Coordinates of C-alpha atoms in Angstrom, one line a residue:
Chain A
M915 CA 0.0 -0.2 0.0
P916 CA 1.3 3.1 -1.1
V917 CA 1.7 5.9 1.8
E918 CA 1.8 9.3 0.5
D919 CA 2.7 12.6 2.0
G920 CA 0.1 15.1 2.5
G921 CA -2.4 13.0 4.2
G922 CA -2.1 9.1 3.6
P923 CA -2.0 6.6 5.6
G924 CA 0.4 6.7 8.2
M925 CA 1.2 10.1 8.6
Q926 CA -1.2 10.7 11.2
G927 CA 1.7 11.4 13.7
R928 CA 2.2 14.7 12.6
D929 CA 1.0 17.3 15.0
P930 CA 0.4 20.6 13.9
S931 CA -1.1 21.8 17.3
G932 CA 2.5 21.2 19.1
E933 CA 0.4 19.3 21.7
L934 CA 2.9 16.3 21.7
G935 CA 5.7 18.0 23.3
G936 CA 6.8 20.1 20.7
Y937 CA 7.9 17.3 18.2
P938 CA 8.3 18.6 14.6
D939 CA 6.2 18.0 12.0
P940 CA 7.7 15.4 10.1
L941 CA 6.1 17.1 7.0
Q942 CA 7.8 20.2 7.6
A943 CA 11.1 18.9 8.3
P944 CA 14.0 20.8 6.5
A945 CA 15.7 18.8 3.5
A946 CA 19.2 18.0 5.1
S947 CA 22.2 19.3 3.1
G948 CA 23.2 18.0 0.0
E949 CA 19.7 16.5 -0.3
P950 CA 17.4 17.5 -3.2
A951 CA 14.2 18.5 -1.4
A952 CA 12.0 16.4 -3.8
D953 CA 13.9 13.1 -2.2
E954 CA 13.5 14.3 1.2
A955 CA 9.9 15.3 1.1
G956 CA 8.8 12.6 -1.5
P957 CA 6.0 9.8 -1.2
I958 CA 6.9 7.3 1.2
G959 CA 5.6 3.8 0.0
P960 CA 7.0 0.4 -1.4
F961 CA 8.3 1.7 -4.9
P962 CA 7.8 5.6 -4.7
S963 CA 11.3 6.4 -5.8
W964 CA 14.6 4.8 -6.8
P965 CA 12.8 2.1 -8.8
A966 CA 16.0 1.1 -10.7
I967 CA 17.9 0.6 -7.3
Y968 CA 15.1 -1.1 -5.9
G969 CA 14.9 -3.3 -8.9
T970 CA 18.7 -4.2 -9.1
V971 CA 18.3 -5.1 -5.2
L972 CA 15.4 -7.5 -5.8
V973 CA 16.7 -9.0 -8.9
Y974 CA 20.1 -9.5 -6.9
G975 CA 18.2 -11.5 -4.1
V976 CA 16.6 -13.5 -6.6
L977 CA 19.9 -14.3 -8.7
M978 CA 21.7 -15.2 -5.2
I979 CA 19.0 -17.9 -4.6
L980 CA 19.5 -19.3 -8.1
F981 CA 23.4 -18.9 -7.7
L982 CA 23.0 -20.8 -4.6
W983 CA 20.5 -23.6 -6.0
I984 CA 22.9 -24.2 -8.8
L985 CA 26.0 -24.4 -6.5
T986 CA 24.1 -26.7 -4.0
R987 CA 23.4 -29.0 -7.3
L988 CA 27.1 -28.7 -8.8
L989 CA 29.3 -28.9 -5.7
D990 CA 27.2 -31.5 -3.6
P991 CA 27.8 -34.8 -5.4
G992 CA 25.3 -36.6 -3.0
G993 CA 22.7 -34.0 -4.4
A994 CA 23.5 -34.3 -8.1
P995 CA 20.7 -35.2 -10.4
Chain B
M411 CA 51.6 -16.1 21.0
T412 CA 54.7 -14.3 19.8
G413 CA 55.9 -10.8 20.7
L414 CA 54.8 -10.1 17.2
D415 CA 51.5 -11.2 18.0
W416 CA 51.2 -9.1 21.0
G417 CA 52.4 -6.3 19.2
L418 CA 49.8 -6.4 16.7
F419 CA 47.4 -7.1 19.1
A420 CA 48.5 -4.0 21.2
L421 CA 48.5 -2.0 18.1
Y422 CA 44.9 -2.8 17.4
F423 CA 43.8 -1.6 20.4
I424 CA 45.8 1.9 20.4
G425 CA 44.8 2.3 16.8
V426 CA 41.1 1.9 17.7
I427 CA 41.1 4.2 20.8
S428 CA 43.2 7.0 18.7
F429 CA 41.0 6.9 15.7
A430 CA 37.8 6.8 17.4
L431 CA 38.8 10.3 19.5
Y432 CA 40.0 11.9 16.4
Q433 CA 36.9 11.2 14.5
S434 CA 34.6 12.5 17.5
R435 CA 36.4 15.7 18.0
K436 CA 33.6 17.7 15.8
N437 CA 30.5 16.4 17.9
E438 CA 28.5 19.0 19.3
G439 CA 25.7 18.6 22.0
V440 CA 23.6 15.7 22.5
E441 CA 22.4 15.3 18.8
G442 CA 26.5 14.8 18.3
Y443 CA 26.7 12.3 20.8
F444 CA 23.7 10.2 19.7
L445 CA 23.3 11.2 16.0
A446 CA 26.9 12.5 15.0
N447 CA 25.1 16.0 13.9
R448 CA 23.5 13.5 11.3
R449 CA 26.6 14.1 9.0
L450 CA 28.4 10.8 8.5
P451 CA 28.8 9.5 5.2
W452 CA 26.8 6.3 4.0
W453 CA 29.4 3.9 3.4
A454 CA 30.7 4.1 7.1
I455 CA 27.6 3.5 8.2
G456 CA 26.8 0.7 5.9
L457 CA 29.9 -0.9 7.2
S458 CA 29.1 0.0 11.0
V459 CA 25.6 -1.4 10.3
M460 CA 27.1 -4.8 9.2
A461 CA 29.7 -4.7 12.0
T462 CA 26.8 -4.3 15.0
Q463 CA 25.0 -7.4 13.4
A464 CA 28.2 -9.5 13.3
S465 CA 29.6 -10.2 16.5
A466 CA 32.6 -12.4 17.5
I467 CA 30.2 -15.6 17.7
T468 CA 29.2 -14.8 14.5
F469 CA 32.9 -15.3 13.1
I470 CA 33.7 -18.1 15.5
G471 CA 30.3 -19.7 16.2
T472 CA 29.1 -19.8 12.7
T473 CA 32.4 -21.3 11.4
G474 CA 31.8 -24.1 13.9
Q475 CA 28.4 -24.5 12.8
A476 CA 29.4 -25.3 9.2
F477 CA 32.0 -27.5 10.4
D478 CA 29.3 -29.7 11.7
S479 CA 26.3 -28.9 9.6
G480 CA 27.2 -27.3 6.3
M481 CA 26.3 -24.0 4.8
E482 CA 22.6 -24.5 5.2
F483 CA 22.8 -21.5 8.1
V484 CA 23.1 -19.1 5.0
Q485 CA 19.5 -19.4 3.9
F486 CA 18.5 -17.5 7.1
Y487 CA 19.9 -14.3 5.4
L488 CA 18.4 -14.7 1.9
A489 CA 15.6 -12.4 2.8
L490 CA 18.0 -9.8 3.6
P491 CA 17.9 -7.9 0.1
F492 CA 14.2 -7.9 0.1
A493 CA 14.1 -6.7 3.8
M494 CA 16.2 -3.9 2.9
V495 CA 14.3 -2.7 0.0
I496 CA 10.8 -2.5 2.4
L497 CA 12.9 -0.7 5.1
C498 CA 14.4 1.8 2.6
A499 CA 11.2 2.5 0.8
V500 CA 9.0 2.7 4.0
F501 CA 10.8 2.6 7.5
V502 CA 13.8 4.8 6.5
P503 CA 12.0 7.7 5.1
F504 CA 9.6 7.7 8.2
F505 CA 12.2 7.9 11.0
Y506 CA 14.3 10.2 9.1
R507 CA 11.7 12.9 8.5
A508 CA 10.3 12.8 12.0
R509 CA 13.8 13.8 13.2
V510 CA 13.6 11.5 16.0
F511 CA 16.4 10.1 18.1
T512 CA 15.1 7.1 18.5
A513 CA 12.8 4.5 17.0
Y514 CA 10.4 4.5 19.8
E515 CA 10.1 8.3 19.7
Y516 CA 8.4 7.8 16.5
L517 CA 5.7 5.7 18.4
E518 CA 4.7 8.3 20.4
Q519 CA 4.3 10.7 17.7
R520 CA 2.1 8.3 15.7
F521 CA 0.2 6.9 18.9
D522 CA 0.8 7.5 22.4
P523 CA 3.5 7.8 25.2
K524 CA 2.6 4.5 26.8
T525 CA 3.2 2.8 23.3
R526 CA 6.3 4.5 23.2
S527 CA 7.7 3.7 26.8
L528 CA 6.3 0.1 26.4
A529 CA 8.5 -0.5 23.1
G530 CA 11.3 1.3 24.6
F531 CA 11.2 -0.7 28.0
L532 CA 11.2 -4.0 26.3
F533 CA 14.2 -3.0 24.2
L534 CA 16.1 -2.1 27.4
L535 CA 15.3 -5.4 29.0
S536 CA 16.1 -7.9 26.2
R537 CA 19.4 -5.6 24.9
G538 CA 20.6 -4.8 28.2
M539 CA 21.4 -8.3 29.0
G540 CA 22.3 -9.0 25.5
A541 CA 25.2 -6.6 25.6
G542 CA 26.6 -8.6 28.3
I543 CA 26.1 -11.9 26.4
I544 CA 28.1 -10.1 23.4
M545 CA 31.0 -10.0 25.6
Y546 CA 30.9 -13.1 27.5
A547 CA 30.3 -15.7 24.8
P548 CA 33.7 -14.8 23.1
A549 CA 35.4 -13.9 26.0
I550 CA 35.2 -17.6 27.3
V551 CA 37.0 -18.9 23.9
L552 CA 39.5 -15.9 23.6
S553 CA 40.5 -16.8 27.1
V554 CA 41.5 -19.8 26.0
I555 CA 43.3 -18.8 23.3
L556 CA 45.1 -16.1 25.1
G557 CA 45.7 -18.2 28.1
W558 CA 44.0 -15.3 30.1
D559 CA 41.5 -15.6 33.1
E560 CA 38.1 -15.0 31.7
R561 CA 37.3 -12.0 33.9
V562 CA 40.4 -10.2 32.5
T563 CA 39.2 -11.0 29.0
I564 CA 35.9 -9.4 29.7
L565 CA 37.6 -6.2 31.2
V566 CA 40.0 -5.6 28.7
M567 CA 37.2 -6.0 26.0
G568 CA 34.7 -3.8 28.3
V569 CA 37.1 -1.0 29.8
V570 CA 38.3 -0.4 26.2
T571 CA 34.7 -0.3 24.4
V572 CA 33.1 1.4 27.4
A573 CA 35.8 4.2 27.2
Y574 CA 35.8 5.2 23.5
T575 CA 32.0 4.8 23.6
M576 CA 31.6 7.1 26.6
V577 CA 33.8 9.9 25.3
G578 CA 32.9 9.7 21.6
G579 CA 29.4 8.6 21.3
I580 CA 27.9 7.3 18.2
T581 CA 30.9 8.9 16.0
A582 CA 33.4 7.0 17.6
V583 CA 31.3 3.9 17.5
I584 CA 30.7 3.9 13.7
W585 CA 34.1 5.0 12.6
T586 CA 35.7 2.1 15.1
D587 CA 33.0 -0.4 13.5
V588 CA 34.4 0.6 10.3
I589 CA 38.0 -0.2 11.0
Q590 CA 36.8 -3.4 12.9
M591 CA 34.6 -4.4 10.0
L592 CA 37.5 -4.0 7.6
M593 CA 39.4 -6.0 9.6
V594 CA 36.9 -8.7 10.0
F595 CA 36.8 -8.9 6.0
G596 CA 40.4 -9.1 6.1
G597 CA 40.4 -11.8 8.8
I598 CA 37.9 -14.0 6.7
G599 CA 40.2 -13.8 3.5
L600 CA 43.1 -14.5 5.7
A601 CA 41.5 -17.4 7.2
I602 CA 40.2 -19.0 3.8
V603 CA 43.9 -18.4 2.1
M604 CA 45.6 -20.3 5.3
L605 CA 43.0 -23.3 4.8
F606 CA 44.3 -23.9 1.5
A607 CA 47.8 -23.2 2.1
N608 CA 47.6 -25.9 5.2
L609 CA 46.2 -28.6 2.9
P610 CA 48.6 -31.3 1.9
D611 CA 50.9 -31.1 -1.1
G612 CA 48.7 -32.1 -4.0
V613 CA 45.4 -31.4 -2.6
G614 CA 44.0 -28.5 -4.7
V615 CA 41.1 -26.3 -4.6
A616 CA 38.8 -28.7 -6.6
D617 CA 39.8 -31.5 -4.5
A618 CA 38.7 -29.5 -1.1
V619 CA 35.6 -28.5 -2.9
Y620 CA 34.7 -32.2 -4.1
I621 CA 35.4 -33.2 -0.4
G622 CA 33.0 -30.8 1.4
G623 CA 30.3 -32.1 -1.4
I624 CA 30.8 -35.9 -0.4
Q625 CA 28.6 -34.9 2.9
E626 CA 26.6 -32.2 1.1
M627 CA 28.5 -29.6 3.3
W628 CA 28.0 -27.1 0.4
Q629 CA 24.3 -27.3 0.4
T630 CA 22.8 -23.9 0.8
V631 CA 19.4 -24.2 -0.6
D632 CA 16.6 -26.8 1.2
L633 CA 13.3 -26.5 -0.3
S634 CA 11.4 -28.7 1.7
W635 CA 8.5 -27.4 3.4
D636 CA 8.4 -28.8 7.2
P637 CA 7.9 -25.8 9.3
T638 CA 9.6 -27.5 12.1
N639 CA 12.9 -27.2 10.2
T640 CA 15.0 -23.7 10.6
Y641 CA 17.0 -23.6 7.7
T642 CA 14.8 -24.3 4.6
L643 CA 14.5 -21.7 1.9
W644 CA 11.0 -21.0 3.2
S645 CA 11.7 -20.3 6.6
G646 CA 14.3 -18.2 5.4
L647 CA 12.5 -15.9 3.0
L648 CA 9.4 -15.9 5.4
G649 CA 10.6 -15.8 8.8
G650 CA 14.1 -13.9 7.8
L651 CA 12.1 -11.7 6.1
F652 CA 10.4 -10.7 9.3
L653 CA 13.3 -11.0 11.3
F654 CA 15.3 -8.3 9.4
L655 CA 12.3 -5.9 9.2
A656 CA 12.1 -6.3 13.1
Y657 CA 16.2 -5.8 13.7
F658 CA 17.1 -3.5 11.0
G659 CA 13.6 -1.6 11.2
T660 CA 12.7 -1.5 15.0
D661 CA 15.8 -2.2 17.1
Q662 CA 17.5 1.1 18.3
S663 CA 21.1 -0.5 17.8
Q664 CA 20.4 -0.3 14.0
V665 CA 17.8 2.3 13.6
Q666 CA 20.5 4.7 15.4
R667 CA 23.1 4.0 12.7
Y668 CA 21.1 5.2 9.6
L669 CA 19.7 8.3 11.5
T670 CA 23.5 9.6 11.6
A671 CA 23.3 9.9 7.8
A672 CA 23.7 13.5 6.1
S673 CA 20.7 13.0 4.0
L674 CA 17.7 10.5 3.3
K675 CA 19.7 9.0 0.4
D676 CA 22.5 8.2 2.5
S677 CA 20.3 6.3 4.8
R678 CA 19.1 4.6 2.2
L679 CA 22.4 3.7 0.6
S680 CA 23.9 2.3 3.6
L681 CA 21.3 -0.3 3.9
I682 CA 21.7 -0.9 0.2
F683 CA 25.1 -1.8 0.7
N684 CA 24.3 -4.4 3.1
A685 CA 21.9 -5.8 0.8
F686 CA 24.6 -6.6 -1.4
L687 CA 27.3 -7.5 0.8
K688 CA 25.8 -9.5 3.9
V689 CA 24.9 -12.7 1.9
P690 CA 28.4 -13.0 0.5
M691 CA 30.1 -12.3 3.7
Q692 CA 28.0 -15.3 5.3
L693 CA 28.8 -17.3 2.6
L694 CA 32.7 -16.9 3.2
I695 CA 32.2 -17.2 6.8
L696 CA 30.3 -20.4 6.7
S697 CA 32.8 -21.9 3.8
I698 CA 35.6 -21.2 6.5
G699 CA 33.8 -23.9 8.7
V700 CA 33.4 -26.3 5.5
L701 CA 36.9 -26.0 4.6
L702 CA 37.9 -27.0 8.2
F703 CA 35.7 -29.8 7.8
V704 CA 37.9 -30.7 4.6
F705 CA 41.1 -29.6 6.2
Y706 CA 40.3 -32.1 9.4
H707 CA 40.1 -35.0 6.7
F708 CA 44.0 -34.8 6.6
D709 CA 44.7 -33.8 10.4
R710 CA 43.2 -35.5 13.1
P711 CA 40.5 -33.1 15.3
P712 CA 40.0 -33.3 19.0
L713 CA 36.8 -35.3 19.3
V714 CA 35.6 -32.3 21.3
F715 CA 37.4 -28.9 21.0
S716 CA 36.7 -27.2 24.1
P717 CA 39.2 -27.8 26.7
A718 CA 36.6 -27.2 29.6
E719 CA 34.4 -29.8 28.0
V720 CA 37.0 -32.3 27.6
A721 CA 38.7 -31.7 31.1
A722 CA 34.9 -32.2 32.5
V723 CA 34.1 -35.6 30.8
E724 CA 37.7 -36.9 31.9
A725 CA 37.1 -35.9 35.4
S726 CA 33.9 -37.9 35.5
H727 CA 32.7 -41.3 35.6
R728 CA 32.4 -41.3 31.7
A729 CA 36.3 -40.9 31.1
P730 CA 36.8 -44.4 30.3
E731 CA 34.2 -44.3 27.8
F732 CA 35.2 -41.2 26.6
R733 CA 39.0 -42.4 25.9
A734 CA 37.6 -45.4 24.1
L735 CA 36.0 -43.1 21.9
E736 CA 39.0 -41.2 21.1
E737 CA 41.1 -44.4 20.2
E738 CA 38.1 -45.3 17.9
Q739 CA 38.0 -42.0 16.4
A740 CA 41.7 -41.8 15.6
R741 CA 41.5 -45.4 13.9
V742 CA 38.5 -44.2 11.8
H743 CA 40.1 -41.2 11.0
S744 CA 43.3 -42.7 9.8
E745 CA 41.6 -45.0 7.4
R746 CA 39.5 -42.1 6.1
R747 CA 42.3 -40.0 5.7
A748 CA 44.2 -42.7 3.3
A749 CA 40.8 -43.1 1.5
T750 CA 40.7 -39.5 0.8
L751 CA 44.3 -39.2 -0.5
E752 CA 43.5 -42.4 -2.8
M753 CA 40.3 -40.9 -3.8
I754 CA 42.4 -37.5 -4.8
E755 CA 45.2 -39.7 -6.7
A756 CA 42.2 -41.4 -8.7
R757 CA 40.7 -38.0 -9.5
H758 CA 44.0 -36.6 -10.5
Q759 CA 44.4 -39.6 -13.0
G760 CA 40.7 -39.5 -14.4
A761 CA 39.3 -42.4 -12.7
D762 CA 35.9 -42.5 -11.1
P763 CA 36.0 -41.7 -7.7
E764 CA 32.8 -43.1 -6.8
V765 CA 34.1 -45.9 -5.0
W766 CA 36.3 -43.9 -2.6
R767 CA 33.5 -41.5 -2.2
S768 CA 31.1 -43.8 -0.9
R769 CA 33.5 -45.3 1.5
I770 CA 34.5 -41.7 3.0
E771 CA 31.1 -41.2 3.1
G772 CA 30.7 -43.8 5.6
Y773 CA 33.7 -42.7 7.7
D774 CA 32.3 -39.5 7.8
R775 CA 29.0 -40.6 9.5
R776 CA 30.7 -42.5 11.9
L777 CA 33.1 -39.7 13.0
A778 CA 29.8 -37.5 13.1
Q779 CA 28.2 -40.0 15.4
F780 CA 31.3 -40.2 17.3
R781 CA 31.3 -36.4 17.9
S782 CA 27.9 -36.3 18.7
Q783 CA 28.3 -39.3 21.2
A784 CA 31.2 -37.2 23.0
K785 CA 29.1 -34.3 22.9
G786 CA 26.2 -36.1 24.4
M787 CA 28.8 -37.2 27.3
V788 CA 29.5 -33.1 27.9
T789 CA 25.8 -32.5 28.1
E790 CA 25.5 -35.5 30.5
V791 CA 28.4 -34.5 33.0
R792 CA 28.0 -30.9 33.0
G793 CA 24.1 -30.7 33.0
T794 CA 24.2 -27.9 30.0
A795 CA 24.4 -28.6 26.5
S796 CA 27.9 -28.7 24.7
N797 CA 28.7 -25.2 22.9
D798 CA 32.0 -26.7 21.2
V799 CA 31.0 -25.2 18.1
N800 CA 32.4 -22.1 19.4
Y801 CA 35.9 -23.9 19.7
V802 CA 36.4 -25.6 16.2
F803 CA 37.7 -22.3 14.7
P804 CA 39.9 -20.7 17.8
T805 CA 41.5 -24.4 18.0
Y806 CA 42.5 -24.4 14.4
I807 CA 43.9 -21.0 14.4
I808 CA 45.9 -21.7 17.7
Q809 CA 47.4 -24.5 16.1
Y810 CA 48.0 -23.6 12.7
I811 CA 48.1 -19.9 12.2
P812 CA 51.8 -18.8 12.0
A813 CA 53.1 -16.1 14.4
G814 CA 52.1 -12.7 13.5
L815 CA 49.0 -13.5 11.5
L816 CA 47.5 -15.2 15.0
G817 CA 47.8 -12.0 16.8
L818 CA 45.9 -10.6 13.7
I819 CA 43.2 -13.0 14.1
I820 CA 42.8 -12.7 17.7
A821 CA 42.5 -8.7 17.3
V822 CA 40.1 -9.4 14.4
I823 CA 37.7 -11.5 17.1
F824 CA 38.1 -8.8 19.6
A825 CA 37.0 -6.1 17.0
A826 CA 34.1 -8.2 15.7
A827 CA 32.8 -8.2 19.6
M828 CA 33.6 -4.7 20.3
S829 CA 31.9 -3.5 17.2
S830 CA 28.9 -5.1 18.2
L831 CA 29.2 -4.4 22.1
D832 CA 29.7 -0.1 21.3
S833 CA 26.6 -0.2 19.5
E834 CA 24.6 -2.0 21.7
I835 CA 26.1 0.3 24.4
A836 CA 25.2 3.4 22.6
A837 CA 21.6 2.4 21.8
L838 CA 21.1 1.6 25.2
S839 CA 21.9 4.8 26.4
S840 CA 20.0 6.8 23.7
A841 CA 16.8 5.1 24.5
T842 CA 17.4 5.7 28.4
I843 CA 18.1 9.4 28.0
M844 CA 15.4 10.3 25.0
D845 CA 12.8 7.8 25.7
F846 CA 12.9 7.8 29.6
Y847 CA 15.2 10.3 31.1
K848 CA 13.9 13.6 28.8
R849 CA 10.6 12.1 28.5
W850 CA 9.4 11.6 31.8
F851 CA 11.9 13.4 34.1
R852 CA 13.6 16.0 32.7
P853 CA 12.0 17.4 29.5
D854 CA 13.6 21.3 29.7
A855 CA 17.0 20.6 31.1
S856 CA 20.2 22.0 28.9
D857 CA 21.9 20.1 26.2
A858 CA 24.9 20.3 28.3
H859 CA 22.9 18.2 31.0
Y860 CA 21.5 15.8 28.4
L861 CA 25.2 15.4 27.1
R862 CA 26.4 15.0 30.8
I863 CA 23.8 12.4 31.8
S864 CA 24.1 10.5 28.3
R865 CA 27.9 9.7 29.1
L866 CA 26.8 8.4 32.4
A867 CA 24.3 6.5 30.9
T868 CA 26.9 4.8 28.3
L869 CA 29.1 4.4 31.5
G870 CA 26.3 2.7 33.3
W871 CA 25.1 0.4 30.3
G872 CA 29.1 -0.5 29.9
T873 CA 29.3 -1.4 33.7
F874 CA 25.9 -3.5 33.4
A875 CA 27.0 -5.2 30.7
C876 CA 30.7 -6.0 32.0
L877 CA 28.7 -7.2 35.3
V878 CA 26.2 -9.4 33.4
A879 CA 29.5 -10.8 31.3
L880 CA 31.2 -11.5 34.6
Y881 CA 28.4 -13.2 36.5
A882 CA 27.0 -14.9 33.3
G883 CA 28.3 -18.2 34.3
Q884 CA 26.0 -17.9 37.6
L885 CA 23.0 -16.1 35.5
G886 CA 22.3 -19.1 33.3
S887 CA 18.7 -19.5 33.6
L888 CA 17.9 -15.8 33.9
I889 CA 19.7 -14.9 30.5
E890 CA 17.9 -17.9 29.0
A891 CA 14.6 -16.2 30.3
V892 CA 15.6 -12.8 28.8
N893 CA 16.6 -14.2 25.7
Q894 CA 13.0 -15.9 25.4
I895 CA 11.4 -12.4 26.1
G896 CA 13.6 -11.0 23.6
S897 CA 12.6 -13.6 21.1
F898 CA 8.9 -13.2 22.2
F899 CA 8.8 -9.2 21.7
Y900 CA 10.8 -8.8 18.3
G901 CA 8.1 -9.6 16.1
S902 CA 5.5 -7.8 18.1
L903 CA 7.5 -4.8 18.0
L904 CA 7.3 -5.0 14.4
G905 CA 4.0 -5.4 14.3
V906 CA 3.4 -1.9 16.1
F907 CA 5.7 -0.1 13.3
L908 CA 3.7 -1.9 10.7
L909 CA 0.6 -0.5 12.2
A910 CA 2.1 2.8 12.4
F911 CA 3.0 2.9 8.8
F912 CA 0.1 1.1 7.2
V913 CA -3.0 0.9 9.3
P914 CA -4.6 4.4 9.3
R915 CA -7.6 3.6 11.7
A916 CA -4.8 2.1 14.3
R917 CA -4.7 4.2 17.9
G918 CA -2.4 4.2 20.4
T919 CA -4.5 1.8 23.0
G920 CA -4.9 -0.4 20.2
A921 CA -1.3 -0.7 19.5
F922 CA -0.5 -1.0 23.1
L923 CA -2.7 -3.7 23.7
G924 CA -1.8 -5.4 20.4
L925 CA 1.9 -5.3 21.3
L926 CA 0.7 -7.4 24.7
A927 CA -1.4 -9.7 22.6
G928 CA 1.6 -10.3 20.1
M929 CA 3.8 -10.9 23.0
G930 CA 1.5 -13.5 24.3
A931 CA 0.5 -15.3 21.1
V932 CA 4.2 -15.9 20.4
F933 CA 4.6 -17.3 23.9
L934 CA 1.5 -19.6 23.0
V935 CA 2.8 -20.6 19.8
S936 CA 6.3 -21.1 21.2
V937 CA 5.1 -23.8 24.0
A938 CA 2.2 -25.5 22.0
T939 CA 4.0 -25.9 18.8
E940 CA 6.9 -27.2 17.3
I941 CA 7.3 -24.6 14.4
S942 CA 10.7 -22.9 14.2
W943 CA 11.5 -19.7 16.2
L944 CA 12.2 -18.0 12.7
Y945 CA 8.2 -18.0 12.5
Y946 CA 7.7 -16.4 15.9
N947 CA 7.8 -12.9 14.4
V948 CA 5.0 -13.5 11.9
V949 CA 3.0 -14.4 14.2
G950 CA 3.7 -11.5 16.8
A951 CA 3.7 -9.0 14.0
G952 CA 0.4 -10.5 12.6
V953 CA -1.5 -10.6 15.9
V954 CA -0.5 -7.0 16.8
V955 CA -1.5 -5.8 13.2
L956 CA -4.8 -7.7 13.5
V957 CA -5.4 -6.7 17.4
G958 CA -4.3 -2.9 16.5
W959 CA -6.8 -3.1 13.4
V960 CA -9.9 -4.1 15.2
L961 CA -9.3 -2.0 18.5
G962 CA -8.7 0.8 16.1
G963 CA -12.1 1.0 15.1
T964 CA -13.5 0.7 18.4
E965 CA -11.4 3.7 19.5
R966 CA -12.8 5.6 16.8
E967 CA -16.3 4.6 17.7
M968 CA -15.3 5.6 21.4
G969 CA -14.3 8.9 20.1
E970 CA -10.4 8.7 20.9
S971 CA -8.8 10.8 18.0
A972 CA -5.4 10.1 16.4
P973 CA -2.7 12.5 17.3
G974 CA -2.7 15.5 14.9
R975 CA -6.4 14.7 13.7

């Protein structure tokens, strides 16, 4: 479920009234130095940004499993087909 | 240990302390102490994340485990890349934007103070004791290697770690973790090279791999569906996914690391870095264990590696039986060695090694049975389960690693222990001060006051960890109980954060009661079923989300509004 800035699920923690001990509003948090504001304040959710990097990691995870499965078949004479 | 070994060992300690203090000189105030003023580079954080997770027991226990049962343990880590993507996409942005000091602080923003305090309390309860165990377990083994009293080893490790953590805060912790993790990488590489170099003449890499394969020691993927089996692909992917989400997403010892990044992008990169490197690193560590298994085809290993366990059995009424078992092991080992060398010769000449393979397989099984019988004797005599796996790799390094390199390897084991301990102490200190002291007792004190108290908290937790480690031998059942509580709450804590992120209708009371219900459910599952502990986190998180979702609707009807609404 994508969780968007600006009123989406999961952002109910912001406290414009400041009644929660003066915690800063996450939506109003300033972008840290060197970080594009769009990334800092962009949407939160499974694949809202960085799709190529996330995709690479996911493919890597699958390839790692395949690699180990092949390794198991190749290196264990007892388990070989 | 030669003078060169001691010199390298001393150099490690001096280098780590100097580097930690140099790097932490720019720290300012309590934000500098706990979050390094949010300015650290992603690669340093990434190495620190890895170092925090990889304790000395990872290095010495996992190799021993692979020596006994092969590489199947790596399946436990296969979900890590997938967990990292979820963490980067959801968890990290929430924490980063909330500008919190601790993960539990976010729960107050989203729910209420009681949910934050309960989560923080559970963390302190579990990790406080855990910090002592991080020291105790390797200290026993290192004491055997160094010939030191256990208490001396614990104090050397504890005093140095607490000192640089107390003075330099998280900056010192992360930069020392960088050095320590690089040392661990070097140690892994060195161990593998030495193992190959110590094989007899004429035994090559391909032969070593073939010998390991006879007992299916290289098997890394088990596709069976048995839920009581801890190490299958499915338990690794499902149970491991929830475990890593809980550990990296809700444990302050990890969350604190990526909150120190200069930007959200850097926080994410530090985790992506781990997504790529963690599984290969574990593969290499486990392969050390399998190579030890291969190496001991040519040199006879002890029947039981732990000197204390051997001494206990030899002083008991089982001593004659144990000695007879040792003699039988020597005879079978000698036959296996001869068969292995013949098989290698046959392989080199292009003959079919099948006949020898079957014989060696039979010898392997018998030697494993002898070892299992001997460990059974240890358990009977000592009244506690054998932890002999922790002595397999240390025994090898004492006997076969040459002078100079031995000091380096021992420094690596110390580095692995200290890089986990410093992170735990820093996290315990930050949760104590930010979630309890500042929240409940002194909300309006000066920054200088918080900094002073934070240092005292670090000293306090470090002292507590040392005391737990010093008396761990006498605290056996208490430590076990605390560890069990830890395994009960991890998944439940993840459930609370999943509620916070994904269930808009969830409210504070539902989250609080859900957390308790989740822990109760895990307890029931643990006593009433045989399913693997890796699934406990799935159960805990599921129950919390369900209870929080149901009660969230009730609370809305009763008029309890969400914070900020």
